[in-house]
Amino acid sequence: MMRRLLLCVLPALLLLSGCAAPVDPDEARESIQVIAMDTAMLITTYGERSPAAAYACEDVIRDLEKQLSRTDPDSAVSRLNAAGTLELGELDEELIPILSAAEAYRRETDGAFDITIAPVVAAWGFAGGEEYRVPGEAELQELLERVDGSAVRVEDRTVTLGPGQAIDLGGIAKGYAAGKLTQIFNEYEVPRALAELGGNVLAWGDRPDGTPWRVGVQDPAHPDDRNALVGVLELVDSFAVTSGSYQRYFQQDGKTYHHIIDPATGRPADSGLTSVTVVAGSGAGGAMCDAYSTALFVMGEEKALDFWRSQQGGALFSLVLVTEDGRVVVADKTGQFNFVPEEGSGYTYETVS
Amino acid sequence: MKLTTKQLTLCALLTAMALALSYLENLFPLSLAIPIPGVKLGLANIVTVFALYALGAGEALLILLARCLLGALFAGNMNALIFSLLGGLSALGTMALLSQGRGLSVYGVSVGGAAAHNCGQIAAAVWTLGSGAPLYYLPVLLAVSLLTGGLTGLASACLFRGLGHTGLMNRGKADGHG
Amino acid sequence: MKPFPRLRPTAWDGLVVLCVAALALGIAFFQWRGGTQEGLTAVVSVDGREVDRFPLEELIAAPRAYEHNGYTLEVCAALRGEVSSLDHVKSDGEMGLRVARSDCPTQDCVHTGTITRSGQSIVCLPARVIIRLEGGAADPGNVDAVTG
């Protein structure tokens, strides 16, 4: 009977849908969904030129993917990994700024972020297309010897990798793409927009009602429940990027192995954290947030907070750390955003400065 | 409420008939005639109308409760109980009130009952779903209830005419002590 | 003693009919004025192109299937809450949709479970299908996006 009654709702909506209120011209907006870089991306732009801006965003993302994809054998990254060296063509120009940014973040984080971790990641089966497995100790040691981001050389327009090296830009590409979107939003005079690039969020401007964008931070304990949050970030003109061990993992012999590999050990980072969220203003660069979120996850709570305290210029980025023992640590000196704890999440909340 | 054996028998009989009518109308869904899935004739409402006049509001309530409980049990779907109870109780309450009005015929009472029944069902849907979405169907359902209420009113009128000579309509009391 | 019921329609019956009709029109008008804010809209895109857009309630009548890349996803309406063997739904009051079946290798779309709020989405990477909920009542407590 309930089903039958529910069936009733269908024609009602059909009948009444013709009576919907007209769209407010001030609310002109365009939403596009793109599957790229191994993830789903959703971009909503507002303003008069919102459709053109949204499609320009898609073009930029597709263009970046063509250059940076790990799975496309024709991408610049794939050609570089296969040959060990690559003379960049006209269409590969994005590689140079990304590689130099990656090298900068590697040095800043003392190697906790390193794009040459790719062979180790592949050995665990996290590179996609292969079965998950636990590599032997000898194999890991052999692979670890090749991990050294400083061996990647960019001279003029030629990129050269060290012997046996391969790079994976998965930890920086989406953030870099988010950064590129800010250029488009400026160019198309987009007053407000929200872009989700697989866990990388760019909150541009504010919400149509004039309040900050509300961006939830996923509860790592309930990765399958989209309504389970540790809290909500209230953001204006900001990036927020989360790295978490819950995002990709496999289990073997009762042990869980996640996808964030510590370049020092070659094993999934066992840092006591379950997720790291890095928040920064939209001028700071999405690539930085993306790379830092991975690196700080590897570092663990104490070293991550030390790194946050040591940042130059006083307040470049802020952190929300979720620990294995059920704490949420918020580190913010910028005062540019608000973190609203989720009631009933079961976490204890701490603020550090 | 004290029931004579005759009244009790009548109640049981009417409950069985209401259940049978509910089942019967599932065999001939009105949605075939009116292209709106889920629209029902509400044949069981005839029993409620009849019970209301022949026995009284209390007995009609007993029959309604028994019908809803048994119907849900037979269907094995206790979730449906909320829907049939809310719908049935709204209908009965409305019809009990309307039947007090001397100027109203069984047609007016039936139409009021059918409309109230639909309101009750929508209320149940809103309540169980926690969403106001089903409300959008209310105007359409109300419009349809004019038709279904009229039809059950017609059926009731025929029933009363046919049973007028039996004395049942005197609340079973005229010869109840004989 | 109850009077024998009137069996022919009277003018008063007409009044009841008018009242019901007025109620129906009144509610319809009120809903029209208020816009259809309540209902969520499901937007389905396949390989970046929007292929379907429908009010969530339509799924109740019939599930929908989307096919791409050789995989088929079956989408159906769902309530958030546990469902016991007796079809007794313990709902916490939110209607949404979920991918009931998929023959994709990862099954991530199925494991995503039920989405119920505007802005949430289910993604199937192998089939390149994204199902997203839009619209609904503007609830300032809703989040616009989730990071992680």
XYZ file of C-alpha atoms in Angstrom:
679
model
C 0.000 0.000 0.000
C 2.833 2.307 0.849
C 4.498 1.544 -2.449
C 1.279 2.144 -4.259
C 0.844 5.445 -2.544
C 4.382 6.395 -3.345
C 3.624 5.565 -6.938
C 1.119 8.367 -6.757
C 3.777 10.969 -6.346
C 5.088 10.495 -9.866
C 2.154 11.887 -11.866
C 1.712 14.649 -9.329
C 5.171 15.899 -10.003
C 4.662 15.543 -13.712
C 1.465 17.543 -13.466
C 2.898 20.188 -11.254
C 6.368 20.460 -12.689
C 4.985 22.822 -15.310
C 4.145 25.209 -12.520
C 7.652 25.595 -11.110
C 8.718 29.090 -10.206
C 10.793 30.870 -12.865
C 14.573 30.982 -12.531
C 16.040 34.097 -11.010
C 18.396 35.668 -13.563
C 20.835 36.516 -10.765
C 21.144 32.816 -10.085
C 22.537 32.019 -13.533
C 24.804 29.100 -13.078
C 26.274 26.101 -14.819
C 27.195 22.745 -13.358
C 29.431 20.315 -15.176
C 30.646 16.894 -14.232
C 33.915 15.617 -15.563
C 35.534 12.256 -15.031
C 39.259 12.839 -15.285
C 42.440 12.076 -13.380
C 40.924 8.882 -11.981
C 38.206 10.740 -10.161
C 34.910 12.531 -10.534
C 35.019 16.288 -10.750
C 32.152 18.657 -10.280
C 32.337 22.319 -11.107
C 29.548 24.826 -10.537
C 30.074 28.341 -11.791
C 27.853 31.377 -11.311
C 27.450 34.632 -13.146
C 26.539 35.748 -16.626
C 29.385 33.912 -18.302
C 29.015 30.789 -16.168
C 28.466 28.343 -19.056
C 31.551 29.500 -20.960
C 33.622 29.461 -17.773
C 32.487 25.956 -16.874
C 33.388 24.575 -20.282
C 36.726 26.364 -20.222
C 37.360 24.560 -16.928
C 36.614 21.235 -18.547
C 39.009 22.015 -21.406
C 41.790 22.889 -18.979
C 41.269 19.695 -17.001
C 41.184 17.508 -20.107
C 44.297 19.216 -21.393
C 46.115 18.652 -18.103
C 45.046 15.034 -18.021
C 46.463 14.476 -21.481
C 49.833 15.586 -20.226
C 49.854 14.147 -16.711
C 47.929 10.885 -16.944
C 49.628 7.797 -15.641
C 47.351 5.449 -17.520
C 47.353 7.109 -20.936
C 50.478 5.746 -22.698
C 50.681 8.879 -24.875
C 50.789 11.355 -22.002
C 53.962 13.292 -21.343
C 54.339 11.570 -17.978
C 53.945 8.100 -19.508
C 56.464 8.867 -22.249
C 58.885 10.254 -19.681
C 58.512 7.219 -17.425
C 58.994 4.846 -20.336
C 62.064 6.508 -21.810
C 63.643 8.057 -18.716
C 64.035 11.291 -20.602
C 61.744 13.520 -22.587
C 62.114 16.553 -24.713
C 58.949 18.486 -24.028
C 56.768 19.291 -27.002
C 54.559 22.319 -27.310
C 51.658 20.481 -25.781
C 53.592 19.376 -22.715
C 54.316 22.808 -21.283
C 52.481 22.236 -17.993
C 55.044 19.664 -16.929
C 57.742 22.207 -16.177
C 55.896 24.289 -13.569
C 54.477 21.142 -11.968
C 57.870 19.465 -11.714
C 59.475 22.551 -10.228
C 56.610 22.931 -7.740
C 56.882 19.243 -6.822
C 60.601 19.614 -6.225
C 60.008 22.668 -4.029
C 57.446 20.806 -1.912
C 59.778 17.802 -1.634
C 62.519 19.985 -0.218
C 60.179 21.850 2.125
C 58.725 18.642 3.502
C 62.080 16.902 3.800
C 61.120 14.270 1.282
C 57.744 13.389 2.819
C 56.277 14.368 -0.543
C 58.145 12.810 -3.440
C 56.841 12.186 -6.942
C 59.505 9.526 -7.594
C 57.720 7.198 -5.155
C 55.860 5.894 -8.216
C 57.641 2.494 -8.528
C 56.932 1.705 -4.865
C 53.293 2.730 -5.188
C 53.023 0.515 -8.245
C 54.555 -2.427 -6.357
C 51.717 -2.186 -3.825
C 49.204 -2.164 -6.659
C 47.985 1.374 -5.946
C 48.932 2.636 -9.398
C 45.752 1.164 -10.816
C 45.135 -1.686 -13.186
C 46.994 -4.210 -11.062
C 46.157 -6.425 -8.114
C 46.876 -5.144 -4.634
C 49.735 -7.002 -2.972
C 52.234 -6.656 -0.145
C 55.753 -6.450 -1.617
C 58.594 -8.284 0.095
C 61.162 -6.390 2.160
C 63.994 -7.019 -0.304
C 61.879 -5.781 -3.203
C 60.929 -2.630 -1.275
C 64.550 -1.851 -0.398
C 65.556 -2.298 -4.003
C 62.772 0.030 -5.171
C 63.410 2.580 -2.409
C 66.932 3.134 -3.668
C 65.461 4.686 -6.793
C 63.247 7.112 -4.871
C 64.912 10.495 -4.924
C 63.115 13.510 -6.315
C 66.325 15.517 -6.466
C 67.535 13.267 -9.289
C 64.845 14.607 -11.639
C 66.504 17.174 -13.862
C 64.851 19.826 -15.976
C 67.262 21.452 -18.374
C 65.894 23.818 -20.943
C 63.008 21.775 -22.331
C 64.370 18.349 -21.512
C 63.339 16.367 -18.463
C 65.595 13.523 -17.334
C 64.875 10.993 -14.617
C 67.443 9.138 -12.549
C 68.158 5.480 -13.432
C 65.103 3.253 -12.923
C 63.012 6.185 -11.749
C 59.377 6.902 -12.552
C 57.173 9.761 -11.457
C 53.564 9.887 -10.359
C 51.909 13.288 -10.202
C 48.717 11.931 -8.623
C 49.491 13.735 -5.367
C 49.701 17.141 -6.981
C 47.873 17.104 -10.330
C 44.350 17.677 -9.016
C 45.502 20.507 -6.788
C 47.414 21.992 -9.684
C 44.263 21.746 -11.811
C 42.255 23.476 -9.068
C 44.837 26.260 -9.137
C 44.416 26.605 -12.898
C 40.673 27.006 -12.405
C 41.224 30.197 -10.418
C 42.815 31.698 -13.540
C 39.723 30.847 -15.557
C 37.402 32.237 -12.911
C 39.344 35.489 -12.998
C 39.365 35.575 -16.784
C 35.628 34.980 -17.069
C 34.790 37.266 -14.139
C 33.071 34.464 -12.273
C 31.783 35.959 -9.015
C 31.387 32.648 -7.245
C 32.021 29.014 -7.964
C 32.523 25.697 -6.274
C 34.830 23.058 -7.723
C 35.289 19.572 -6.330
C 38.126 17.751 -7.965
C 38.063 14.398 -6.197
C 38.572 15.588 -2.636
C 40.228 18.847 -3.698
C 37.735 21.637 -3.138
C 38.043 25.161 -4.474
C 35.561 27.543 -2.891
C 35.568 30.675 -5.023
C 33.814 33.780 -3.711
C 30.905 33.056 -1.402
C 27.563 31.348 -1.670
C 24.707 33.009 -3.577
C 23.100 33.894 -0.241
C 26.241 35.770 0.786
C 27.367 33.251 3.404
C 30.606 31.238 3.155
C 30.655 27.945 1.253
C 30.153 25.044 3.585
C 32.614 22.260 2.886
C 32.302 19.105 4.972
C 35.337 17.129 6.086
C 34.621 13.428 5.655
C 34.685 11.293 8.795
C 37.492 8.767 8.103
C 35.758 6.232 10.344
C 32.734 6.132 8.032
C 34.083 6.595 4.520
C 30.982 5.061 2.946
C 28.546 7.443 4.607
C 28.423 10.737 2.775
C 26.589 12.328 5.675
C 29.238 11.393 8.231
C 31.479 14.406 8.782
C 33.992 15.392 11.435
C 33.046 18.999 10.844
C 32.298 21.703 8.349
C 34.730 24.284 6.969
C 33.180 27.641 6.192
C 35.267 28.911 3.311
C 35.502 31.990 1.118
C 38.104 32.117 -1.672
C 39.936 29.069 -0.401
C 41.310 25.665 -1.284
C 40.705 22.684 0.959
C 42.372 19.351 0.243
C 42.090 16.162 2.272
C 44.370 13.132 2.242
C 43.146 10.143 4.166
C 44.094 6.531 4.631
C 40.438 5.584 4.114
C 40.397 6.807 0.517
C 42.082 3.740 -0.937
C 43.170 0.620 0.863
C 43.134 -3.130 0.805
C 43.195 -5.810 3.431
C 45.334 -8.897 3.566
C 45.769 -11.404 6.394
C 43.745 -9.178 8.696
C 45.940 -6.147 8.138
C 44.919 -2.990 6.338
C 47.265 -1.343 3.863
C 46.395 2.146 2.612
C 47.618 4.112 -0.372
C 49.692 6.899 1.226
C 53.198 5.455 1.031
C 55.931 6.874 3.256
C 58.924 7.565 0.974
C 61.245 6.771 3.913
C 59.999 3.223 4.499
C 58.214 2.314 1.292
C 55.243 1.183 3.390
C 51.855 2.786 4.069
C 52.504 5.705 6.410
C 51.799 4.592 9.975
C 51.598 8.050 11.475
C 48.649 7.824 13.844
C 46.555 10.022 11.541
C 43.517 9.010 9.544
C 43.157 12.197 7.548
C 44.831 15.540 6.970
C 43.007 18.539 5.527
C 45.017 21.519 4.337
C 43.196 24.838 3.891
C 44.698 27.866 2.188
C 43.561 31.027 0.469
C 42.851 30.778 -3.246
C 45.997 32.771 -4.002
C 48.220 30.183 -2.339
C 48.027 27.487 -4.967
C 46.007 24.320 -5.007
C 49.097 22.278 -5.823
C 50.633 23.270 -2.495
C 47.563 22.133 -0.532
C 47.459 18.869 -2.440
C 51.152 18.089 -1.903
C 51.151 19.207 1.731
C 48.115 17.122 2.630
C 49.973 14.001 1.489
C 53.276 15.017 3.081
C 51.758 15.967 6.434
C 49.864 12.693 6.551
C 53.192 10.908 6.205
C 54.783 13.104 8.891
C 52.222 12.407 11.596
C 50.615 14.776 14.083
C 53.662 16.205 15.857
C 55.848 16.791 12.852
C 52.886 18.124 10.879
C 52.124 20.691 13.577
C 55.815 21.640 13.746
C 55.788 22.111 9.984
C 52.644 24.216 10.255
C 54.213 26.393 12.976
C 57.383 26.882 10.944
C 55.625 28.107 7.806
C 56.967 31.367 6.603
C 54.950 34.539 6.344
C 53.001 33.708 9.501
C 49.892 32.139 8.065
C 49.863 30.517 4.666
C 47.829 27.456 5.377
C 45.752 25.855 8.116
C 45.206 22.243 9.134
C 42.497 19.918 10.300
C 44.027 16.647 11.491
C 41.996 13.579 12.394
C 43.844 11.074 14.568
C 43.460 7.337 14.996
C 42.623 7.840 18.687
C 39.536 9.897 17.910
C 40.737 13.495 18.089
C 40.279 16.338 15.633
C 43.073 18.892 15.812
C 42.453 22.288 14.217
C 45.486 24.473 13.574
C 44.616 27.876 12.187
C 46.341 31.212 12.499
C 44.804 32.771 9.425
C 41.371 33.382 10.911
C 40.133 33.269 7.318
C 37.745 30.429 7.882
C 35.609 28.806 10.475
C 35.623 25.146 11.453
C 32.323 23.927 12.843
C 32.632 20.601 14.709
C 29.962 18.048 13.862
C 27.743 17.327 16.826
C 27.513 13.697 17.771
C 30.508 12.637 15.694
C 32.165 11.146 18.767
C 35.432 13.022 18.234
C 37.089 15.313 20.757
C 38.122 18.644 19.312
C 41.348 20.501 20.021
C 42.609 23.831 18.774
C 46.339 24.486 18.651
C 48.274 27.627 17.918
C -19.973 -0.283 24.199
C -22.242 -3.245 24.580
C -22.924 -5.244 21.479
C -25.846 -7.554 20.980
C -25.119 -10.860 19.297
C -26.774 -9.543 16.197
C -24.635 -6.409 16.174
C -21.489 -8.437 16.786
C -22.361 -10.746 13.933
C -23.040 -7.779 11.699
C -19.697 -6.207 12.649
C -17.835 -9.430 11.854
C -19.680 -9.778 8.580
C -18.965 -6.200 7.588
C -15.259 -6.569 8.478
C -15.044 -9.625 6.258
C -16.816 -7.760 3.476
C -14.534 -4.743 3.814
C -11.488 -7.008 3.538
C -12.991 -8.761 0.545
C -13.771 -5.427 -1.140
C -10.206 -4.191 -0.568
C -8.945 -7.349 -2.184
C -11.463 -7.129 -5.000
C -10.507 -3.627 -6.002
C -6.878 -4.699 -6.267
C -8.004 -7.067 -9.004
C -9.540 -4.228 -11.010
C -7.211 -1.313 -10.524
C -8.815 2.019 -11.275
C -5.462 3.144 -12.580
C -6.340 1.352 -15.819
C -9.221 3.756 -16.393
C -7.496 6.825 -14.995
C -3.848 6.846 -16.023
C -2.591 7.677 -12.550
C -0.968 4.756 -10.759
C -2.091 4.202 -7.206
C -5.565 5.708 -7.531
C -8.066 3.541 -5.685
C -11.859 3.347 -5.728
C -11.982 2.917 -1.964
C -14.710 0.280 -2.087
C -14.110 -0.548 1.573
C -15.454 2.914 2.297
C -18.941 1.631 1.381
C -18.749 -0.642 4.417
C -17.752 2.270 6.631
C -20.657 4.368 5.348
C -23.054 1.524 5.864
C -21.755 0.741 9.361
C -21.947 4.388 10.285
C -25.668 4.577 9.478
C -26.729 1.052 10.347
C -24.701 0.577 13.545
C -23.139 3.849 14.662
C -19.760 5.520 14.854
C -18.376 3.232 17.593
C -19.117 0.062 15.693
C -17.828 1.592 12.467
C -14.564 2.331 14.290
C -14.297 -1.266 15.491
C -14.838 -2.570 11.982
C -12.296 -0.116 10.585
C -9.622 -1.075 13.122
C -10.204 -4.785 12.549
C -10.084 -4.292 8.788
C -6.832 -2.329 8.863
C -5.095 -4.729 11.263
C -6.179 -7.853 9.419
C -5.425 -6.318 6.033
C -1.897 -5.442 7.118
C -1.430 -8.914 8.605
C -2.614 -10.632 5.452
C -0.373 -8.480 3.316
C 2.516 -9.117 5.708
C 3.328 -5.447 5.518
C 2.961 -3.667 8.818
C 4.269 -0.505 7.221
C 1.004 -0.247 5.321
C -0.859 -0.182 8.624
C 0.080 3.449 9.230
C -1.299 4.378 5.846
C -4.577 2.512 6.090
C -5.136 3.559 9.702
C -4.465 7.239 9.159
C -6.518 7.245 5.965
C -9.355 5.202 7.441
C -9.558 7.129 10.697
C -9.614 10.495 8.916
C -12.356 9.226 6.638
C -14.412 7.807 9.480
C -14.044 10.918 11.620
C -15.068 13.178 8.771
C -18.007 11.025 7.765
C -19.220 10.703 11.361
C -19.292 14.496 11.544
C -20.880 14.974 8.124
C -23.554 12.350 8.775
C -24.842 14.505 11.633
C -25.809 17.132 9.100
C -29.438 16.510 8.197
C -29.183 18.119 4.806
C -26.424 15.839 3.532
C -27.069 12.656 1.584
C -24.792 9.623 1.437
C -23.186 11.229 -1.600
C -21.886 14.229 0.319
C -20.787 12.022 3.202
C -18.925 9.662 0.846
C -17.161 12.452 -0.994
C -16.078 14.041 2.287
C -14.858 10.666 3.513
C -12.907 9.920 0.333
C -11.216 13.329 0.470
C -10.352 12.870 4.148
C -9.033 9.368 3.405
C -6.606 10.761 0.856
C -5.517 13.533 3.206
C -4.798 10.922 5.864
C -2.765 8.801 3.473
C -0.722 11.757 2.324
C -0.145 12.671 5.962
C 1.119 9.139 6.568
C 3.431 9.419 3.565
C 4.785 12.757 4.729
C 5.291 11.336 8.184
C 7.066 8.105 7.188
C 9.181 9.769 4.516
C 9.942 12.830 6.571
C 9.604 14.772 3.350
C 6.930 17.130 2.148
C 7.209 15.755 -1.375
C 3.999 13.672 -1.274
C 2.013 16.852 -0.574
C 2.332 17.674 -4.230
C 0.029 14.850 -4.988
C -2.715 16.032 -2.642
C -4.571 18.326 -5.099
C -4.731 15.564 -7.701
C -5.860 13.011 -5.150
C -8.538 15.389 -3.867
C -9.832 15.901 -7.383
C -9.977 12.158 -7.935
C -11.724 11.697 -4.596
C -14.675 13.706 -5.927
C -15.163 10.960 -8.496
C -14.440 7.949 -6.281
C -16.471 9.428 -3.427
C -19.402 9.941 -5.768
C -19.153 6.348 -6.975
C -19.008 4.853 -3.473
C -21.887 7.179 -2.557
C -23.908 5.748 -5.428
C -23.049 2.215 -4.338
C -24.072 3.040 -0.769
C -27.356 4.583 -1.896
C -28.188 1.443 -3.889
C -27.257 -0.656 -0.870
C -29.535 1.293 1.447
C -32.383 1.109 -1.015
C -31.924 -2.616 -1.385
C -31.713 -3.220 2.358
C -34.402 -0.720 3.327
C -36.960 -3.426 3.977
C -34.755 -5.547 6.256
C -34.864 -3.280 9.253
C -31.093 -3.354 9.476
C -31.104 0.366 9.057
C -32.733 0.872 12.418
C -29.383 0.216 14.004
C -30.390 -3.387 14.485
C -32.419 -2.396 17.530
C -35.994 -2.486 16.307
C -36.095 -6.238 16.633
C -32.938 -6.564 18.656
C -34.734 -7.678 21.804
C -37.233 -9.910 20.173
C -31.938 6.666 16.787
C -30.186 7.532 13.639
C -32.397 8.837 10.852
C -32.538 6.851 7.679
C -29.931 8.404 5.394
C -30.896 10.599 2.486
C -30.270 8.687 -0.706
C -30.621 11.474 -3.260
C -27.998 14.176 -3.698
C -28.922 17.482 -2.116
C -27.672 21.022 -2.432
C -25.617 20.458 0.713
C -23.744 17.662 -1.039
C -22.832 20.204 -3.681
C -21.349 22.316 -0.929
C -19.131 19.419 0.212
C -17.988 18.887 -3.372
C -17.237 22.579 -3.708
C -15.276 22.578 -0.455
C -13.110 19.643 -1.566
C -12.550 21.194 -4.993
C -11.665 24.536 -3.395
C -9.225 22.771 -1.053
C -7.561 21.003 -3.998
C -7.255 24.215 -5.995
C -6.080 26.135 -2.947
C -3.293 23.681 -2.177
C -2.273 23.509 -5.845
C -2.138 27.298 -6.003
C -0.157 27.496 -2.761
C 2.348 24.959 -4.111
C 2.598 26.804 -7.381
C 3.302 30.050 -5.542
C 5.878 28.377 -3.345
C 7.648 26.767 -6.283
C 8.631 23.128 -6.211
C 11.476 23.600 -3.800
C 10.818 20.452 -1.854
C 11.717 17.887 -4.476
C 15.244 16.802 -5.239
C 16.311 16.364 -8.830
C 18.618 13.579 -9.872
C 21.074 14.459 -12.623
C 22.846 11.641 -14.410
C 25.839 12.224 -16.591
C 27.619 9.639 -18.668
C 31.130 10.376 -19.840
C 30.676 14.050 -18.983
C 27.418 14.493 -20.845
C 24.149 14.928 -19.034
C 21.886 12.109 -20.190
C 19.056 12.220 -17.694
C 17.421 14.609 -15.271
C 14.350 13.689 -13.293
C 12.583 14.341 -9.990
C 13.760 11.866 -7.389
C 10.190 10.704 -6.811
C 10.032 9.247 -10.305
C 12.407 6.525 -9.245
C 9.783 5.191 -6.868
C 7.650 4.084 -9.772
C 10.423 2.347 -11.649
C 14.180 1.939 -11.322
C 16.348 3.274 -14.114
C 19.359 1.747 -15.778
C 22.348 3.391 -17.419
C 24.746 1.630 -19.690
C 28.174 2.740 -20.733
C 31.582 1.212 -21.355
C 29.934 -2.197 -21.284
C 28.684 -1.813 -17.719
C 25.110 -1.372 -16.571
C 24.086 0.480 -13.437
C 20.636 0.045 -11.972
C 19.471 3.020 -9.954
C 16.526 2.831 -7.589
C 14.843 4.920 -4.930
C 15.851 4.188 -1.376
C 15.204 5.354 2.117
C 18.018 5.932 4.517
C 17.597 3.347 7.192
C 17.689 -0.371 7.714
C 15.410 -2.674 5.839
C 14.354 -5.883 7.525
C 13.150 -9.047 5.853
C 9.520 -8.038 6.314
C 9.922 -5.022 4.079
C 9.589 -2.958 7.183
C 11.568 0.168 6.598
C 12.992 1.835 9.644
C 13.472 5.180 8.062
C 15.196 8.096 9.629
C 13.153 10.216 7.340
C 15.220 10.826 4.229
C 14.407 9.596 0.777
C 17.179 9.266 -1.744
C 18.577 7.002 -4.391
C 21.227 4.350 -4.656
C 22.843 2.121 -7.227
C 21.144 -1.182 -6.542
C 23.152 -3.248 -8.989
C 26.155 -2.780 -11.172
C 28.349 -5.176 -13.067
C 31.363 -2.890 -12.830
C 34.503 -4.430 -11.319
C 35.030 -1.972 -8.458
C 31.450 -1.856 -7.105
C 32.295 1.522 -5.574
C 29.009 2.907 -6.842
C 27.061 0.200 -5.042
C 29.085 0.620 -1.865
C 28.480 4.372 -1.844
C 25.038 3.500 -0.550
C 22.109 5.878 -0.477
C 22.511 9.565 -1.176
C 19.750 11.766 0.130
C 20.874 15.366 0.056
C 21.353 18.006 -2.540
C 24.966 18.094 -3.689
C 25.743 14.454 -2.972
C 26.734 12.155 -5.769
C 27.440 8.565 -6.655
C 30.293 7.934 -9.041
C 31.083 4.865 -11.085
C 34.495 5.357 -12.627
C 34.564 2.189 -14.751
C 31.232 3.074 -16.355
C 32.006 6.806 -16.250
C 28.616 7.556 -14.739
C 27.921 10.276 -12.187
C 24.574 10.532 -10.443
C 24.042 13.700 -8.486
C 21.217 15.199 -6.472
C 20.324 18.826 -7.005
C 17.759 21.279 -5.769
C 15.557 20.611 -2.802
C 14.790 22.925 0.042
C 17.529 25.435 0.632
C 18.841 24.238 3.964
C 21.588 26.495 5.288
C 22.825 23.542 7.353
C 23.585 21.472 4.259
C 27.159 21.330 3.098
C 27.963 22.396 -0.454
C 30.806 19.945 -0.907
C 32.737 17.317 0.987
C 36.495 17.051 0.974
C 38.087 13.671 1.484
